[in-house]
Amino acid sequence: MKESPETLPLSRQAEFRARHFLETSGSNSGSRRLAKSRIAAKRETIQNGPSLHVIVPTLQCAHSCKYCQVSRSLEDMGHTMSLEDLDNTCATIFESPSKTLTVEFQGGDPLLRFDLVKHAILRIEALNSVEGRTLRFVVATTLHQLDDEMCSFFKAHKVFLSASVDGPAALHNKNRPTPTRNAYERTIAGVELARSTIGRDHVSALLTATKESLQQPEDIVDEYVRLGFRDIFLRPLSSYGFAKRNQSTLGYSMEAFTIFYQHALERVLHWNQEGVELREVYASIILNKILSSFDSGYVDLQSPTGAGQSVIVYNYDGYVYPSDEARMLAETGDLSLRLGRIGQSLEILQSSRVQRNLIDASMVDSVVGCKDCTYNLFCAPNPIDAQAQFGNPFAPVLQTEHCARHMWLFDFFFMKVRAADPWTLDLFHRWAAPVSGSDS
Ligand code: SF4
């Protein structure tokens, strides 16, 4: 909080001390102990070894989204993982000491190579009959290819689906053009098929907020409510995913995003007041940092970085990357974040020079700007974001989009919590409970 605590009424100061927003006096005070345990919890999610393993079996996709540099058309062969690399990937996953392993398939659209997804899931389960880890499978997909055979396999193997839903039909179809101009209709048909066959809670949605989306915050939230989703993640468009030359037509300012975010969040709160359960995921990440002692391990806010440590990406091109964003960067020609080749041991990959640099560049206690920042207990620099923006993971943190956005988010949510009535505060505490899952 930027406001001096002494300017607050005494009753409010006591309330904030009780919530550990303000420090109580004494070297062994509750707030200091809480701070230490939060730092330990933050590091624990990394010390447990990679728990999120992202496999990119193919870049093929039926969409041709303007902001996406990653996908390749259906006819574009040569962007698919070899079986040998896939088998090596499955073995490497178990080199992680993590008791819980989430394996997420990204693309392109992984369902265009369902054969590879199925092969990997069966192989990982076979290896796990000896390992005995807790497994969770997620497939991030447009759902356009989903059929009954896939659904029965996913049901039998408890697979979760993460679909792309950008909002109302007109917006979604504009954002995600396909030759048949019915991307929305096909995705929603897939959502309904998955819900009726695999299970209602086995399908979630993820949106990409384009310049068009910023004009429709309420409509987007209303569409998520209408479709019965329980989570909405209001993320800005990542600058990794589209060519820099398209930034003037596709990109937007931080201010434009924050205006959109505030309107959309108000709408989410409105629906909750009406009795509709809908959680905004970005809010829950920030509130988890502020209100909970148990860190949910959101990769972008870990120090040292969670990239390459709590998450690792095995790409179709035979290389291993520290995060989904890093492999997207590789598609734009920046190969500097490759950790090594699929088939190398996790130990070698994680001790690579690239990984050591990422760790050095993410140490919140020593990085200039972060070490004196009010929010350094909750936040951290993001060296991959810095690489994407400036071509250097050690670029000045205070000039990065990541810093500007999170500085704003922490300012905003500290003010929201401070002004919250009991009902809103109770909702915020429920949202702050740790969540696991994708970092992306
Ligand atoms: S808000 Fe910026 S300066 Fe502060 S910890 Fe986060 S990245 Fe570092």
Tab-separated table of C-alpha atoms and ligand atoms in Angstrom:
chain	number	residue	atom	x	y	z
A	1	MET	CA	0.000	0.000	0.000
A	2	LYS	CA	1.373	3.375	-0.910
A	3	GLU	CA	-0.598	5.260	1.776
A	4	SER	CA	1.164	5.636	5.130
A	5	PRO	CA	-0.367	3.298	7.757
A	6	GLU	CA	-0.322	6.094	10.354
A	7	THR	CA	-2.907	8.054	8.353
A	8	LEU	CA	-5.448	5.253	8.833
A	9	PRO	CA	-7.927	5.338	11.738
A	10	LEU	CA	-6.751	3.214	14.720
A	11	SER	CA	-9.555	0.680	14.225
A	12	ARG	CA	-8.542	0.203	10.579
A	13	GLN	CA	-4.860	-0.154	11.558
A	14	ALA	CA	-5.793	-2.906	14.016
A	15	GLU	CA	-7.869	-4.658	11.366
A	16	PHE	CA	-4.993	-4.587	8.856
A	17	ARG	CA	-2.529	-5.824	11.471
A	18	ALA	CA	-4.874	-8.704	12.208
A	19	ARG	CA	-4.821	-9.544	8.496
A	20	HIS	CA	-1.024	-9.095	8.397
A	21	PHE	CA	-1.208	-6.213	5.917
A	22	LEU	CA	0.641	-4.090	8.452
A	23	GLU	CA	3.577	-5.222	10.483
A	24	THR	CA	3.257	-5.466	14.243
A	25	SER	CA	6.256	-4.390	16.312
A	26	GLY	CA	8.904	-6.854	17.548
A	27	SER	CA	11.435	-8.955	15.666
A	28	ASN	CA	9.419	-12.150	16.126
A	29	SER	CA	6.036	-10.609	15.426
A	30	GLY	CA	3.231	-12.536	13.722
A	31	SER	CA	3.625	-10.549	10.512
A	32	ARG	CA	7.355	-11.331	10.315
A	33	ARG	CA	6.744	-14.998	10.960
A	34	LEU	CA	3.996	-14.977	8.349
A	35	ALA	CA	6.339	-13.282	5.881
A	36	LYS	CA	8.990	-15.952	6.489
A	37	SER	CA	6.502	-18.780	6.082
A	38	ARG	CA	5.181	-17.187	2.882
A	39	ILE	CA	8.691	-16.976	1.429
A	40	ALA	CA	9.285	-20.622	2.406
A	41	ALA	CA	5.945	-21.679	0.864
A	42	LYS	CA	6.788	-19.728	-2.290
A	43	ARG	CA	10.110	-21.561	-2.639
A	44	GLU	CA	8.642	-24.944	-1.668
A	45	THR	CA	6.548	-25.106	-4.854
A	46	ILE	CA	9.833	-24.879	-6.802
A	47	GLN	CA	11.955	-27.131	-4.610
A	48	ASN	CA	9.463	-29.968	-5.081
A	49	GLY	CA	10.576	-30.272	-8.715
A	50	PRO	CA	8.578	-29.651	-11.903
A	51	SER	CA	4.953	-30.553	-11.308
A	52	LEU	CA	3.563	-29.131	-14.562
A	53	HIS	CA	4.859	-30.832	-17.710
A	54	VAL	CA	3.621	-29.332	-20.972
A	55	ILE	CA	3.825	-31.479	-24.093
A	56	VAL	CA	3.359	-29.848	-27.505
A	57	PRO	CA	2.641	-32.789	-29.809
A	58	THR	CA	1.860	-30.643	-32.862
A	59	LEU	CA	1.540	-27.055	-34.043
A	60	GLN	CA	-1.215	-27.930	-36.504
A	61	CYS	CA	-4.471	-26.025	-35.959
A	62	ALA	CA	-7.641	-25.315	-37.917
A	63	HIS	CA	-7.690	-21.670	-36.791
A	64	SER	CA	-5.677	-18.840	-38.256
A	65	CYS	CA	-5.803	-16.310	-35.417
A	66	LYS	CA	-3.980	-13.099	-36.336
A	67	TYR	CA	-2.268	-12.824	-32.958
A	68	CYS	CA	-0.941	-16.393	-32.964
A	69	GLN	CA	2.557	-17.107	-34.256
A	70	VAL	CA	2.460	-20.629	-32.947
A	71	SER	CA	-0.125	-22.561	-34.924
A	72	ARG	CA	0.430	-24.086	-38.355
A	73	SER	CA	-2.236	-24.975	-40.909
A	74	LEU	CA	-3.530	-28.505	-41.333
A	75	GLU	CA	-1.544	-28.978	-44.525
A	76	ASP	CA	1.694	-27.722	-42.984
A	77	MET	CA	3.515	-30.951	-42.179
A	78	GLY	CA	6.746	-31.216	-40.204
A	79	HIS	CA	5.518	-29.538	-37.052
A	80	THR	CA	4.751	-32.681	-35.096
A	81	MET	CA	6.701	-34.481	-32.366
A	82	SER	CA	8.371	-37.798	-33.234
A	83	LEU	CA	7.337	-40.937	-31.334
A	84	GLU	CA	10.889	-41.299	-30.051
A	85	ASP	CA	10.812	-37.782	-28.574
A	86	LEU	CA	7.379	-38.444	-27.116
A	87	ASP	CA	8.550	-41.627	-25.365
A	88	ASN	CA	11.653	-39.870	-24.051
A	89	THR	CA	9.439	-37.045	-22.776
A	90	CYS	CA	7.247	-39.508	-20.860
A	91	ALA	CA	10.339	-40.985	-19.186
A	92	THR	CA	11.821	-37.562	-18.304
A	93	ILE	CA	8.606	-36.482	-16.593
A	94	PHE	CA	9.218	-39.123	-13.910
A	95	GLU	CA	12.698	-37.768	-13.189
A	96	SER	CA	10.882	-34.986	-11.357
A	97	PRO	CA	10.590	-35.765	-7.627
A	98	SER	CA	7.161	-34.110	-7.494
A	99	LYS	CA	4.502	-36.367	-5.975
A	100	THR	CA	1.868	-34.749	-8.166
A	101	LEU	CA	2.404	-34.516	-11.911
A	102	THR	CA	0.142	-32.500	-14.180
A	103	VAL	CA	0.684	-33.274	-17.843
A	104	GLU	CA	-0.812	-30.655	-20.147
A	105	PHE	CA	-1.033	-31.014	-23.928
A	106	GLN	CA	-0.751	-27.726	-25.812
A	107	GLY	CA	-0.586	-26.877	-29.498
A	108	GLY	CA	-1.554	-25.967	-32.172
A	109	ASP	CA	-4.515	-28.146	-31.420
A	110	PRO	CA	-3.436	-31.400	-29.755
A	111	LEU	CA	-6.672	-33.129	-30.770
A	112	LEU	CA	-5.483	-33.016	-34.389
A	113	ARG	CA	-2.933	-35.595	-33.213
A	114	PHE	CA	-5.143	-37.499	-30.791
A	115	ASP	CA	-3.052	-40.581	-31.580
A	116	LEU	CA	-0.025	-38.927	-29.932
A	117	VAL	CA	-2.033	-37.630	-26.965
A	118	LYS	CA	-3.463	-41.109	-26.376
A	119	HIS	CA	-0.031	-42.743	-26.778
A	120	ALA	CA	1.515	-40.388	-24.205
A	121	ILE	CA	-1.287	-40.803	-21.650
A	122	LEU	CA	-1.136	-44.620	-21.875
A	123	ARG	CA	2.663	-44.579	-21.627
A	124	ILE	CA	2.688	-42.230	-18.631
A	125	GLU	CA	0.066	-44.342	-16.859
A	126	ALA	CA	2.100	-47.495	-17.533
A	127	LEU	CA	5.223	-45.891	-16.058
A	128	ASN	CA	3.163	-44.666	-13.122
A	129	SER	CA	2.083	-48.201	-12.198
A	130	VAL	CA	5.576	-48.449	-10.670
A	131	GLU	CA	6.014	-44.781	-9.681
A	132	GLY	CA	2.687	-44.295	-7.910
A	133	ARG	CA	2.458	-40.527	-8.433
A	134	THR	CA	-0.789	-38.554	-8.508
A	135	LEU	CA	-1.442	-37.787	-12.171
A	136	ARG	CA	-3.604	-35.139	-13.779
A	137	PHE	CA	-4.035	-34.731	-17.538
A	138	VAL	CA	-5.191	-31.548	-19.301
A	139	VAL	CA	-5.681	-30.969	-23.029
A	140	ALA	CA	-5.838	-27.338	-24.221
A	141	THR	CA	-7.871	-27.417	-27.410
A	142	THR	CA	-10.389	-25.676	-29.666
A	143	LEU	CA	-12.609	-28.794	-29.208
A	144	HIS	CA	-13.401	-28.739	-32.941
A	145	GLN	CA	-12.113	-32.271	-33.477
A	146	LEU	CA	-13.679	-33.752	-30.320
A	147	ASP	CA	-15.685	-36.933	-31.002
A	148	ASP	CA	-17.271	-39.791	-29.034
A	149	GLU	CA	-14.156	-41.995	-29.201
A	150	MET	CA	-11.996	-39.221	-27.708
A	151	CYS	CA	-14.610	-38.504	-25.050
A	152	SER	CA	-14.766	-42.102	-23.854
A	153	PHE	CA	-10.956	-42.254	-23.689
A	154	PHE	CA	-10.827	-38.943	-21.770
A	155	LYS	CA	-13.535	-40.111	-19.374
A	156	ALA	CA	-11.731	-43.399	-18.710
A	157	HIS	CA	-8.448	-41.574	-18.050
A	158	LYS	CA	-9.922	-38.592	-16.148
A	159	VAL	CA	-8.664	-36.015	-18.634
A	160	PHE	CA	-9.623	-32.340	-18.251
A	161	LEU	CA	-10.234	-30.161	-21.307
A	162	SER	CA	-9.367	-26.478	-21.514
A	163	ALA	CA	-11.174	-24.787	-24.397
A	164	SER	CA	-10.617	-21.383	-25.958
A	165	VAL	CA	-13.726	-19.212	-25.573
A	166	ASP	CA	-13.232	-15.493	-26.264
A	167	GLY	CA	-16.788	-14.325	-25.543
A	168	PRO	CA	-19.984	-13.937	-27.597
A	169	ALA	CA	-20.143	-15.653	-31.018
A	170	ALA	CA	-19.386	-12.567	-33.127
A	171	LEU	CA	-16.301	-11.675	-31.076
A	172	HIS	CA	-15.030	-15.252	-30.893
A	173	ASN	CA	-15.457	-15.784	-34.637
A	174	LYS	CA	-13.687	-12.506	-35.391
A	175	ASN	CA	-10.788	-13.364	-33.068
A	176	ARG	CA	-10.517	-16.938	-34.305
A	177	PRO	CA	-11.182	-17.142	-38.016
A	178	THR	CA	-11.645	-20.515	-39.684
A	179	PRO	CA	-12.475	-21.242	-43.340
A	180	THR	CA	-16.058	-22.142	-42.312
A	181	ARG	CA	-16.444	-19.040	-40.074
A	182	ASN	CA	-18.086	-21.025	-37.300
A	183	ALA	CA	-15.312	-21.434	-34.739
A	184	TYR	CA	-17.643	-20.434	-31.881
A	185	GLU	CA	-20.429	-22.831	-32.839
A	186	ARG	CA	-18.005	-25.771	-33.145
A	187	THR	CA	-16.283	-24.999	-29.851
A	188	ILE	CA	-19.598	-24.742	-28.000
A	189	ALA	CA	-20.764	-28.027	-29.585
A	190	GLY	CA	-17.525	-29.533	-28.225
A	191	VAL	CA	-18.166	-28.071	-24.760
A	192	GLU	CA	-21.644	-29.618	-24.714
A	193	LEU	CA	-20.393	-33.002	-25.946
A	194	ALA	CA	-17.593	-33.045	-23.352
A	195	ARG	CA	-19.926	-32.029	-20.523
A	196	SER	CA	-22.489	-34.683	-21.379
A	197	THR	CA	-19.960	-37.502	-21.841
A	198	ILE	CA	-16.883	-36.763	-19.692
A	199	GLY	CA	-18.453	-34.637	-16.961
A	200	ARG	CA	-19.578	-31.086	-16.363
A	201	ASP	CA	-16.485	-30.055	-14.399
A	202	HIS	CA	-14.065	-31.573	-16.906
A	203	VAL	CA	-14.271	-28.602	-19.266
A	204	SER	CA	-12.974	-25.118	-18.513
A	205	ALA	CA	-12.452	-22.122	-20.774
A	206	LEU	CA	-9.673	-19.659	-21.431
A	207	LEU	CA	-10.052	-16.344	-23.209
A	208	THR	CA	-7.663	-14.186	-25.172
A	209	ALA	CA	-8.472	-10.488	-24.779
A	210	THR	CA	-7.841	-8.747	-28.099
A	211	LYS	CA	-8.292	-5.063	-28.934
A	212	GLU	CA	-11.864	-5.962	-29.999
A	213	SER	CA	-12.498	-7.675	-26.657
A	214	LEU	CA	-11.646	-4.520	-24.711
A	215	GLN	CA	-14.863	-2.914	-26.012
A	216	GLN	CA	-17.051	-5.692	-24.561
A	217	PRO	CA	-16.102	-6.474	-20.943
A	218	GLU	CA	-19.671	-7.021	-19.701
A	219	ASP	CA	-20.723	-9.059	-22.755
A	220	ILE	CA	-17.757	-11.396	-22.325
A	221	VAL	CA	-18.513	-12.019	-18.650
A	222	ASP	CA	-22.210	-12.505	-19.418
A	223	GLU	CA	-21.324	-15.077	-22.072
A	224	TYR	CA	-19.262	-17.066	-19.558
A	225	VAL	CA	-22.215	-16.991	-17.161
A	226	ARG	CA	-24.614	-18.048	-19.919
A	227	LEU	CA	-22.354	-20.974	-20.828
A	228	GLY	CA	-22.153	-22.033	-17.170
A	229	PHE	CA	-18.377	-21.697	-16.669
A	230	ARG	CA	-17.251	-21.186	-13.082
A	231	ASP	CA	-13.909	-19.506	-13.879
A	232	ILE	CA	-12.920	-16.671	-16.162
A	233	PHE	CA	-9.295	-15.587	-16.633
A	234	LEU	CA	-9.079	-11.952	-17.774
A	235	ARG	CA	-5.546	-11.951	-19.180
A	236	PRO	CA	-4.076	-9.373	-21.529
A	237	LEU	CA	-2.905	-10.501	-24.947
A	238	SER	CA	0.608	-11.834	-24.650
A	239	SER	CA	3.159	-10.097	-26.828
A	240	TYR	CA	4.946	-13.419	-27.335
A	241	GLY	CA	2.205	-14.869	-29.471
A	242	PHE	CA	2.148	-12.426	-32.338
A	243	ALA	CA	4.734	-10.760	-34.504
A	244	LYS	CA	6.015	-7.383	-33.350
A	245	ARG	CA	4.981	-5.950	-36.716
A	246	ASN	CA	1.338	-6.628	-35.779
A	247	GLN	CA	1.525	-4.797	-32.472
A	248	SER	CA	0.025	-1.563	-33.791
A	249	THR	CA	-3.094	-3.335	-35.053
A	250	LEU	CA	-3.430	-5.977	-32.343
A	251	GLY	CA	-1.686	-4.566	-29.280
A	252	TYR	CA	-3.106	-2.188	-26.686
A	253	SER	CA	-1.900	-0.130	-23.757
A	254	MET	CA	-1.790	-1.191	-20.138
A	255	GLU	CA	-4.284	1.587	-19.366
A	256	ALA	CA	-6.756	0.189	-21.922
A	257	PHE	CA	-6.412	-3.256	-20.349
A	258	THR	CA	-6.897	-1.964	-16.800
A	259	ILE	CA	-10.107	-0.141	-17.784
A	260	PHE	CA	-11.390	-3.341	-19.412
A	261	TYR	CA	-10.333	-5.388	-16.391
A	262	GLN	CA	-12.111	-3.169	-13.879
A	263	HIS	CA	-15.379	-3.204	-15.854
A	264	ALA	CA	-15.230	-6.963	-16.340
A	265	LEU	CA	-14.396	-7.595	-12.668
A	266	GLU	CA	-17.326	-5.427	-11.572
A	267	ARG	CA	-19.555	-7.584	-13.759
A	268	VAL	CA	-18.113	-10.766	-12.221
A	269	LEU	CA	-18.832	-9.369	-8.738
A	270	HIS	CA	-22.350	-8.431	-9.856
A	271	TRP	CA	-23.064	-12.011	-10.934
A	272	ASN	CA	-21.705	-13.397	-7.673
A	273	GLN	CA	-24.050	-11.049	-5.804
A	274	GLU	CA	-26.855	-12.542	-7.881
A	275	GLY	CA	-25.873	-15.994	-6.617
A	276	VAL	CA	-23.923	-17.104	-9.713
A	277	GLU	CA	-20.614	-18.726	-8.832
A	278	LEU	CA	-17.931	-17.218	-11.094
A	279	ARG	CA	-14.299	-16.702	-10.078
A	280	GLU	CA	-11.933	-14.323	-11.862
A	281	VAL	CA	-8.635	-16.187	-11.995
A	282	TYR	CA	-6.234	-13.217	-12.147
A	283	ALA	CA	-7.932	-11.769	-9.054
A	284	SER	CA	-7.633	-15.099	-7.317
A	285	ILE	CA	-3.877	-15.288	-8.104
A	286	ILE	CA	-3.280	-11.820	-6.642
A	287	LEU	CA	-5.600	-12.387	-3.668
A	288	ASN	CA	-3.886	-15.716	-2.968
A	289	LYS	CA	-0.620	-13.790	-2.633
A	290	ILE	CA	-2.195	-11.144	-0.397
A	291	LEU	CA	-4.588	-13.125	1.773
A	292	SER	CA	-3.390	-16.723	1.929
A	293	SER	CA	-0.411	-18.274	3.714
A	294	PHE	CA	-0.391	-21.087	1.155
A	295	ASP	CA	1.093	-20.060	-2.154
A	296	SER	CA	-0.673	-21.480	-5.210
A	297	GLY	CA	2.627	-21.408	-7.111
A	298	TYR	CA	1.674	-19.169	-10.031
A	299	VAL	CA	4.757	-19.485	-12.221
A	300	ASP	CA	5.054	-15.840	-13.322
A	301	LEU	CA	5.242	-14.582	-9.729
A	302	GLN	CA	7.733	-17.103	-8.332
A	303	SER	CA	11.181	-16.182	-7.060
A	304	PRO	CA	13.349	-17.912	-8.049
A	305	THR	CA	11.361	-18.311	-11.240
A	306	GLY	CA	9.023	-21.257	-11.638
A	307	ALA	CA	9.908	-21.400	-15.355
A	308	GLY	CA	12.008	-24.519	-15.868
A	309	GLN	CA	11.644	-25.383	-12.192
A	310	SER	CA	7.979	-25.923	-11.448
A	311	VAL	CA	6.977	-26.058	-15.134
A	312	ILE	CA	8.819	-27.491	-18.117
A	313	VAL	CA	7.823	-27.705	-21.796
A	314	TYR	CA	8.649	-30.489	-24.258
A	315	ASN	CA	8.181	-29.094	-27.730
A	316	TYR	CA	7.349	-30.746	-31.073
A	317	ASP	CA	10.743	-29.505	-32.373
A	318	GLY	CA	12.656	-31.882	-30.069
A	319	TYR	CA	13.764	-29.160	-27.641
A	320	VAL	CA	12.886	-28.457	-24.007
A	321	TYR	CA	11.873	-24.951	-22.895
A	322	PRO	CA	11.332	-23.429	-19.444
A	323	SER	CA	7.760	-22.270	-20.153
A	324	ASP	CA	5.005	-22.082	-22.732
A	325	GLU	CA	5.941	-18.452	-23.408
A	326	ALA	CA	9.566	-19.451	-24.072
A	327	ARG	CA	8.593	-21.952	-26.763
A	328	MET	CA	6.304	-19.334	-28.337
A	329	LEU	CA	9.269	-16.984	-28.422
A	330	ALA	CA	11.208	-19.676	-30.284
A	331	GLU	CA	8.520	-19.588	-33.003
A	332	THR	CA	9.324	-15.914	-33.555
A	333	GLY	CA	13.009	-16.798	-34.068
A	334	ASP	CA	14.383	-16.269	-30.547
A	335	LEU	CA	15.913	-19.629	-29.633
A	336	SER	CA	17.873	-18.274	-26.670
A	337	LEU	CA	15.668	-19.921	-24.036
A	338	ARG	CA	16.161	-23.538	-25.081
A	339	LEU	CA	17.238	-25.595	-22.076
A	340	GLY	CA	18.396	-28.548	-24.171
A	341	ARG	CA	17.108	-31.484	-26.177
A	342	ILE	CA	14.348	-33.937	-25.306
A	343	GLY	CA	16.100	-37.068	-24.029
A	344	GLN	CA	18.629	-35.193	-21.887
A	345	SER	CA	18.214	-35.750	-18.181
A	346	LEU	CA	16.190	-33.311	-16.122
A	347	GLU	CA	19.307	-32.663	-14.057
A	348	ILE	CA	21.267	-31.550	-17.145
A	349	LEU	CA	18.369	-29.442	-18.441
A	350	GLN	CA	17.889	-27.721	-15.099
A	351	SER	CA	21.581	-27.001	-14.624
A	352	SER	CA	21.931	-25.461	-18.107
A	353	ARG	CA	23.362	-21.964	-18.445
A	354	VAL	CA	19.972	-20.738	-19.696
A	355	GLN	CA	18.236	-22.005	-16.573
A	356	ARG	CA	20.895	-20.574	-14.261
A	357	ASN	CA	20.515	-17.177	-15.954
A	358	LEU	CA	16.738	-17.295	-15.526
A	359	ILE	CA	17.165	-18.034	-11.831
A	360	ASP	CA	19.676	-15.189	-11.362
A	361	ALA	CA	17.394	-12.767	-13.201
A	362	SER	CA	14.407	-13.686	-11.040
A	363	MET	CA	15.818	-13.247	-7.534
A	364	VAL	CA	13.455	-10.688	-6.062
A	365	ASP	CA	15.817	-9.918	-3.150
A	366	SER	CA	18.702	-8.886	-5.386
A	367	VAL	CA	17.226	-7.595	-8.665
A	368	VAL	CA	17.362	-3.787	-8.866
A	369	GLY	CA	13.864	-2.368	-8.554
A	370	CYS	CA	12.363	-5.478	-6.991
A	371	LYS	CA	14.567	-5.599	-3.913
A	372	ASP	CA	13.140	-2.260	-2.718
A	373	CYS	CA	9.605	-2.790	-4.018
A	374	THR	CA	6.648	-2.716	-1.631
A	375	TYR	CA	5.286	-5.858	-3.234
A	376	ASN	CA	8.380	-8.048	-3.308
A	377	LEU	CA	6.882	-10.484	-0.806
A	378	PHE	CA	4.114	-11.305	-3.290
A	379	CYS	CA	5.595	-10.577	-6.689
A	380	ALA	CA	8.756	-11.365	-8.657
A	381	PRO	CA	10.436	-10.331	-11.889
A	382	ASN	CA	9.649	-12.402	-14.977
A	383	PRO	CA	12.866	-12.905	-16.982
A	384	ILE	CA	11.037	-14.563	-19.880
A	385	ASP	CA	8.795	-11.524	-20.221
A	386	ALA	CA	11.932	-9.350	-20.169
A	387	GLN	CA	13.498	-11.516	-22.892
A	388	ALA	CA	10.322	-11.186	-25.011
A	389	GLN	CA	10.170	-7.420	-24.589
A	390	PHE	CA	13.851	-6.425	-24.632
A	391	GLY	CA	15.754	-9.503	-25.851
A	392	ASN	CA	17.451	-9.756	-22.461
A	393	PRO	CA	16.275	-11.590	-19.318
A	394	PHE	CA	18.247	-9.077	-17.228
A	395	ALA	CA	16.523	-6.007	-18.763
A	396	PRO	CA	15.590	-3.315	-16.197
A	397	VAL	CA	12.601	-4.763	-14.353
A	398	LEU	CA	10.823	-1.457	-13.809
A	399	GLN	CA	10.571	-1.007	-17.585
A	400	THR	CA	8.880	-4.355	-18.201
A	401	GLU	CA	5.184	-4.837	-18.973
A	402	HIS	CA	5.146	-7.590	-16.365
A	403	CYS	CA	6.190	-5.168	-13.625
A	404	ALA	CA	3.793	-2.390	-14.692
A	405	ARG	CA	0.862	-4.811	-14.828
A	406	HIS	CA	1.555	-6.465	-11.487
A	407	MET	CA	2.362	-3.185	-9.746
A	408	TRP	CA	-1.077	-2.018	-10.888
A	409	LEU	CA	-2.782	-5.272	-9.891
A	410	PHE	CA	-1.318	-5.233	-6.378
A	411	ASP	CA	-2.195	-1.525	-5.951
A	412	PHE	CA	-5.701	-2.239	-7.205
A	413	PHE	CA	-6.387	-5.301	-5.052
A	414	PHE	CA	-4.942	-3.831	-1.879
A	415	MET	CA	-7.367	-0.922	-2.372
A	416	LYS	CA	-10.228	-3.330	-3.168
A	417	VAL	CA	-9.570	-5.393	-0.040
A	418	ARG	CA	-9.289	-2.260	2.044
A	419	ALA	CA	-12.638	-0.962	0.811
A	420	ALA	CA	-14.366	-4.354	0.798
A	421	ASP	CA	-17.610	-4.908	2.686
A	422	PRO	CA	-17.913	-8.202	4.652
A	423	TRP	CA	-19.631	-10.002	1.753
A	424	THR	CA	-16.924	-9.031	-0.766
A	425	LEU	CA	-14.141	-9.831	1.689
A	426	ASP	CA	-15.597	-13.277	2.257
A	427	LEU	CA	-15.722	-13.836	-1.515
A	428	PHE	CA	-12.115	-12.638	-1.882
A	429	HIS	CA	-10.985	-15.087	0.804
A	430	ARG	CA	-12.690	-17.927	-1.053
A	431	TRP	CA	-11.011	-16.846	-4.300
A	432	ALA	CA	-7.663	-16.644	-2.484
A	433	ALA	CA	-7.649	-20.347	-1.632
A	434	PRO	CA	-4.748	-22.028	-3.465
A	435	VAL	CA	-5.498	-23.287	-6.945
A	436	SER	CA	-3.435	-25.705	-8.961
A	437	GLY	CA	-3.288	-26.169	-12.683
A	438	SER	CA	-1.981	-24.512	-15.784
A	439	ASP	CA	0.361	-21.581	-15.614
A	440	SER	CA	-0.564	-20.374	-18.991
B	1	SF4	S1	5.933	-5.032	-8.935
B	1	SF4	FE1	7.772	-4.880	-10.282
B	1	SF4	S2	9.419	-4.156	-8.933
B	1	SF4	FE2	7.774	-4.943	-7.619
B	1	SF4	S3	8.352	-7.075	-7.214
B	1	SF4	FE3	6.941	-7.053	-8.981
B	1	SF4	S4	8.281	-7.004	-10.771
B	1	SF4	FE4	9.532	-6.413	-9.002
